[in-house]
mmCIF file of C-alpha atoms in Angstrom:
data_model
loop_
_atom_site.group_PDB
_atom_site.id
_atom_site.type_symbol
_atom_site.label_atom_id
_atom_site.label_comp_id
_atom_site.label_asym_id
_atom_site.label_seq_id
_atom_site.Cartn_x
_atom_site.Cartn_y
_atom_site.Cartn_z
ATOM 1 C CA MET A 1 48.722 -0.523 -82.392
ATOM 2 C CA THR A 2 48.940 -2.684 -79.381
ATOM 3 C CA PRO A 3 48.176 -1.215 -76.014
ATOM 4 C CA THR A 4 51.197 -0.895 -73.723
ATOM 5 C CA ALA A 5 50.940 -2.803 -70.514
ATOM 6 C CA THR A 6 51.824 -0.772 -67.469
ATOM 7 C CA ALA A 7 52.936 -2.345 -64.277
ATOM 8 C CA PRO A 8 50.563 -1.814 -61.352
ATOM 9 C CA ARG A 9 51.805 0.694 -58.825
ATOM 10 C CA PRO A 10 52.775 -0.908 -55.510
ATOM 11 C CA ALA A 11 50.718 -0.027 -52.469
ATOM 12 C CA PRO A 12 52.356 2.672 -50.327
ATOM 13 C CA ASP A 13 54.592 1.195 -47.655
ATOM 14 C CA VAL A 14 53.882 2.628 -44.225
ATOM 15 C CA LEU A 15 57.382 1.692 -43.120
ATOM 16 C CA SER A 16 59.087 3.325 -46.107
ATOM 17 C CA ASP A 17 61.499 6.207 -46.124
ATOM 18 C CA ASP A 18 59.063 8.440 -48.059
ATOM 19 C CA HIS A 19 59.401 11.126 -45.373
ATOM 20 C CA ARG A 20 62.995 11.641 -46.494
ATOM 21 C CA MET A 21 61.673 12.836 -49.834
ATOM 22 C CA ARG A 22 59.656 15.518 -48.039
ATOM 23 C CA PRO A 23 62.227 17.657 -46.203
ATOM 24 C CA ASN A 24 59.638 20.099 -44.846
ATOM 25 C CA SER A 25 57.506 17.503 -43.115
ATOM 26 C CA LYS A 26 57.714 17.002 -39.373
ATOM 27 C CA PRO A 27 59.638 13.961 -38.154
ATOM 28 C CA PRO A 28 57.695 11.356 -36.208
ATOM 29 C CA LYS A 29 57.541 11.923 -32.469
ATOM 30 C CA PRO A 30 59.830 9.626 -30.475
ATOM 31 C CA THR A 31 58.271 7.234 -28.037
ATOM 32 C CA PRO A 32 58.962 8.623 -24.535
ATOM 33 C CA LYS A 33 60.967 6.346 -22.278
ATOM 34 C CA LYS A 34 59.311 5.510 -19.005
ATOM 35 C CA HIS A 35 61.294 6.582 -15.929
ATOM 36 C CA VAL A 36 62.059 3.718 -13.605
ATOM 37 C CA ALA A 37 62.900 4.785 -10.066
ATOM 38 C CA PRO A 38 65.958 3.090 -8.552
ATOM 39 C CA ASP A 39 65.355 0.433 -5.941
ATOM 40 C CA LYS A 40 65.875 1.424 -2.305
ATOM 41 C CA ARG A 41 69.236 -0.303 -1.912
ATOM 42 C CA THR A 42 70.596 1.446 -5.016
ATOM 43 C CA LEU A 43 69.336 4.745 -3.639
ATOM 44 C CA LEU A 44 70.957 4.043 -0.251
ATOM 45 C CA HIS A 45 74.262 3.315 -2.015
ATOM 46 C CA ALA A 46 74.056 6.659 -3.851
ATOM 47 C CA LEU A 47 73.229 8.527 -0.624
ATOM 48 C CA MET A 48 76.140 6.912 1.238
ATOM 49 C CA VAL A 49 78.558 7.856 -1.531
ATOM 50 C CA ALA A 50 77.155 11.405 -1.733
ATOM 51 C CA THR A 51 77.481 12.084 1.997
ATOM 52 C CA ALA A 52 80.827 10.317 2.586
ATOM 53 C CA GLY A 53 83.744 12.589 3.316
ATOM 54 C CA ASN A 54 81.338 14.977 5.056
ATOM 55 C CA ALA A 55 80.453 16.732 1.796
ATOM 56 C CA TYR A 56 77.284 18.036 3.453
ATOM 57 C CA ASP A 57 78.855 19.320 6.705
ATOM 58 C CA TRP A 58 77.197 16.863 9.066
ATOM 59 C CA ASN A 59 77.617 17.478 12.802
ATOM 60 C CA TYR A 60 78.077 14.701 15.352
ATOM 61 C CA ARG A 61 75.416 15.054 18.075
ATOM 62 C CA GLU A 62 74.622 12.302 20.562
ATOM 63 C CA VAL A 63 71.321 13.677 21.866
ATOM 64 C CA ARG A 64 67.610 12.905 21.511
ATOM 65 C CA PRO A 65 65.213 13.908 20.133
ATOM 66 C CA LEU A 66 66.748 14.872 16.802
ATOM 67 C CA THR A 67 64.779 16.333 13.915
ATOM 68 C CA MET A 68 64.595 14.450 10.623
ATOM 69 C CA PRO A 69 66.250 16.708 8.017
ATOM 70 C CA PRO A 70 65.132 17.260 4.404
ATOM 71 C CA LYS A 71 66.971 15.240 1.749
ATOM 72 C CA LEU A 72 70.632 16.115 1.184
ATOM 73 C CA VAL A 73 70.507 19.200 3.373
ATOM 74 C CA HIS A 74 73.729 20.636 4.752
ATOM 75 C CA GLY A 75 74.417 20.589 8.495
ATOM 76 C CA VAL A 76 72.604 17.399 9.558
ATOM 77 C CA ASN A 77 72.850 16.799 13.320
ATOM 78 C CA ALA A 78 73.175 13.078 14.066
ATOM 79 C CA ASP A 79 75.103 10.366 15.828
ATOM 80 C CA CYS A 80 75.888 6.981 14.275
ATOM 81 C CA SER A 81 72.439 5.392 14.615
ATOM 82 C CA PHE A 82 70.581 8.578 13.712
ATOM 83 C CA GLY A 83 72.802 8.958 10.621
ATOM 84 C CA VAL A 84 71.713 5.479 9.517
ATOM 85 C CA LYS A 85 68.123 6.455 10.272
ATOM 86 C CA VAL A 86 68.431 9.639 8.163
ATOM 87 C CA LEU A 87 69.688 7.673 5.136
ATOM 88 C CA CYS A 88 66.836 5.172 5.513
ATOM 89 C CA ASP A 89 64.312 8.010 5.615
ATOM 90 C CA TRP A 90 65.803 9.682 2.531
ATOM 91 C CA ALA A 91 65.685 6.363 0.623
ATOM 92 C CA GLY A 92 62.094 5.596 1.625
ATOM 93 C CA VAL A 93 62.999 2.646 3.857
ATOM 94 C CA PRO A 94 60.939 2.058 7.027
ATOM 95 C CA ASP A 95 62.477 3.413 10.241
ATOM 96 C CA PRO A 96 65.102 0.831 11.328
ATOM 97 C CA THR A 97 64.453 1.668 15.003
ATOM 98 C CA GLY A 98 60.716 0.966 14.633
ATOM 99 C CA GLY A 99 59.866 4.463 15.887
ATOM 100 C CA ASN A 100 58.213 5.893 12.750
ATOM 101 C CA TYR A 101 60.969 8.541 12.418
ATOM 102 C CA ASP A 102 59.989 10.209 15.676
ATOM 103 C CA GLY A 103 63.484 11.531 16.519
ATOM 104 C CA TYR A 104 64.181 8.859 19.127
ATOM 105 C CA GLY A 105 65.733 5.385 18.953
ATOM 106 C CA ASN A 106 69.351 4.254 18.825
ATOM 107 C CA SER A 107 71.508 1.309 17.799
ATOM 108 C CA THR A 108 70.005 -0.880 20.532
ATOM 109 C CA SER A 109 66.535 -0.085 19.141
ATOM 110 C CA ILE A 110 67.775 -1.224 15.718
ATOM 111 C CA PHE A 111 69.165 -4.440 17.259
ATOM 112 C CA HIS A 112 65.780 -5.303 18.776
ATOM 113 C CA HIS A 113 63.632 -4.178 15.819
ATOM 114 C CA LEU A 114 65.308 -5.685 12.730
ATOM 115 C CA ALA A 115 66.008 -9.291 11.753
ATOM 116 C CA HIS A 116 69.610 -10.492 12.158
ATOM 117 C CA VAL A 117 71.462 -12.164 9.272
ATOM 118 C CA PRO A 118 74.955 -13.693 8.904
ATOM 119 C CA LEU A 119 77.728 -11.321 7.794
ATOM 120 C CA ALA A 120 78.119 -13.361 4.592
ATOM 121 C CA ASP A 121 74.497 -12.500 3.696
ATOM 122 C CA ALA A 122 74.868 -8.741 4.262
ATOM 123 C CA ARG A 123 73.579 -6.541 1.440
ATOM 124 C CA THR A 124 73.982 -2.875 0.562
ATOM 125 C CA GLY A 125 72.033 -0.820 3.093
ATOM 126 C CA ASP A 126 71.989 -3.440 5.835
ATOM 127 C CA ILE A 127 73.105 -2.143 9.222
ATOM 128 C CA LEU A 128 76.138 -3.407 11.132
ATOM 129 C CA LEU A 129 75.918 -3.011 14.891
ATOM 130 C CA PHE A 130 78.945 -3.274 17.159
ATOM 131 C CA GLY A 131 78.922 -4.405 20.775
ATOM 132 C CA PRO A 132 76.466 -6.340 22.945
ATOM 133 C CA GLU A 133 72.964 -5.735 21.567
ATOM 134 C CA GLY A 134 74.484 -3.128 19.231
ATOM 135 C CA SER A 135 75.226 -0.790 22.106
ATOM 136 C CA TRP A 136 78.557 0.618 20.832
ATOM 137 C CA HIS A 137 78.128 1.701 17.209
ATOM 138 C CA ALA A 138 75.965 1.511 14.072
ATOM 139 C CA ALA A 139 77.238 1.612 10.483
ATOM 140 C CA MET A 140 75.698 0.824 7.114
ATOM 141 C CA VAL A 141 76.985 -1.618 4.478
ATOM 142 C CA LEU A 142 78.026 0.231 1.324
ATOM 143 C CA GLU A 143 79.552 -2.749 -0.460
ATOM 144 C CA PRO A 144 79.089 -6.294 0.867
ATOM 145 C CA GLY A 145 81.768 -8.975 0.656
ATOM 146 C CA LYS A 146 84.382 -10.728 2.779
ATOM 147 C CA ASP A 147 85.521 -7.348 4.114
ATOM 148 C CA PRO A 148 82.476 -5.112 3.611
ATOM 149 C CA MET A 149 82.935 -1.397 2.993
ATOM 150 C CA LEU A 150 80.985 0.540 5.626
ATOM 151 C CA TRP A 151 79.438 4.013 5.821
ATOM 152 C CA SER A 152 79.685 5.517 9.307
ATOM 153 C CA HIS A 153 78.830 8.741 11.088
ATOM 154 C CA GLY A 154 80.627 7.937 14.342
ATOM 155 C CA HIS A 155 82.523 11.170 15.088
ATOM 156 C CA GLN A 156 82.800 14.832 14.112
ATOM 157 C CA GLY A 157 84.117 15.108 10.555
ATOM 158 C CA SER A 158 82.262 12.037 9.356
ATOM 159 C CA PRO A 159 80.369 10.384 7.619
ATOM 160 C CA ASN A 160 83.203 8.366 6.192
ATOM 161 C CA LEU A 161 83.846 5.019 4.514
ATOM 162 C CA TYR A 162 86.067 2.253 5.824
ATOM 163 C CA PRO A 163 86.392 -1.539 5.550
ATOM 164 C CA LEU A 164 85.104 -3.670 8.420
ATOM 165 C CA SER A 165 88.646 -4.980 8.945
ATOM 166 C CA ALA A 166 89.685 -1.456 10.053
ATOM 167 C CA ASP A 167 87.321 -1.671 13.052
ATOM 168 C CA ALA A 168 88.413 -4.017 15.853
ATOM 169 C CA ARG A 169 85.184 -3.776 17.876
ATOM 170 C CA ARG A 170 83.372 -7.088 18.289
ATOM 171 C CA PRO A 171 80.799 -8.617 18.420
ATOM 172 C CA VAL A 172 79.227 -7.493 15.153
ATOM 173 C CA THR A 173 75.545 -8.025 14.338
ATOM 174 C CA VAL A 174 74.146 -7.538 10.834
ATOM 175 C CA CYS A 175 70.557 -6.271 10.745
ATOM 176 C CA ARG A 176 68.489 -6.606 7.560
ATOM 177 C CA ILE A 177 66.708 -3.402 6.560
ATOM 178 C CA GLU A 178 63.193 -3.625 5.141
ATOM 179 C CA ALA A 179 64.024 -2.485 1.597
ATOM 180 C CA ASP A 180 62.846 -5.382 -0.559
#
């Protein structure tokens, strides 16, 4: 009688589907995905869209000092420059007026505090100022381009969105926010 040769058993494969043969075993735990916070300009874009159309019942108030409100609270009291300041605070951007969110400052403060860039270089979240030294109005760039879409809290019933071409006030100064 000749001995029968048996084939050696292969080593267990750690990447095999053996667990499918054991229906009562626990499945492997998935690797958790790391949360990546959005950048500040993306967050500003989301905040502008969320507040546009006065979804949060903002009130137009041209007084100082004004209190910085909690994020996405209803009934914010602000004028145009303070509305821009509120969005910057909510997005974690330094105070565009340079006042450390003290309740003071206006569009002229923004004009003197931030760097100026050409309109063609405007980015989401940058601030457009109208008038000499920004003395007439402040708005924020929602979508840059040849005719940028702006976010503005310039009257009761706002904030609203409109293209720059819908606003005849000139001169216009673009101020770069410190979000990068």
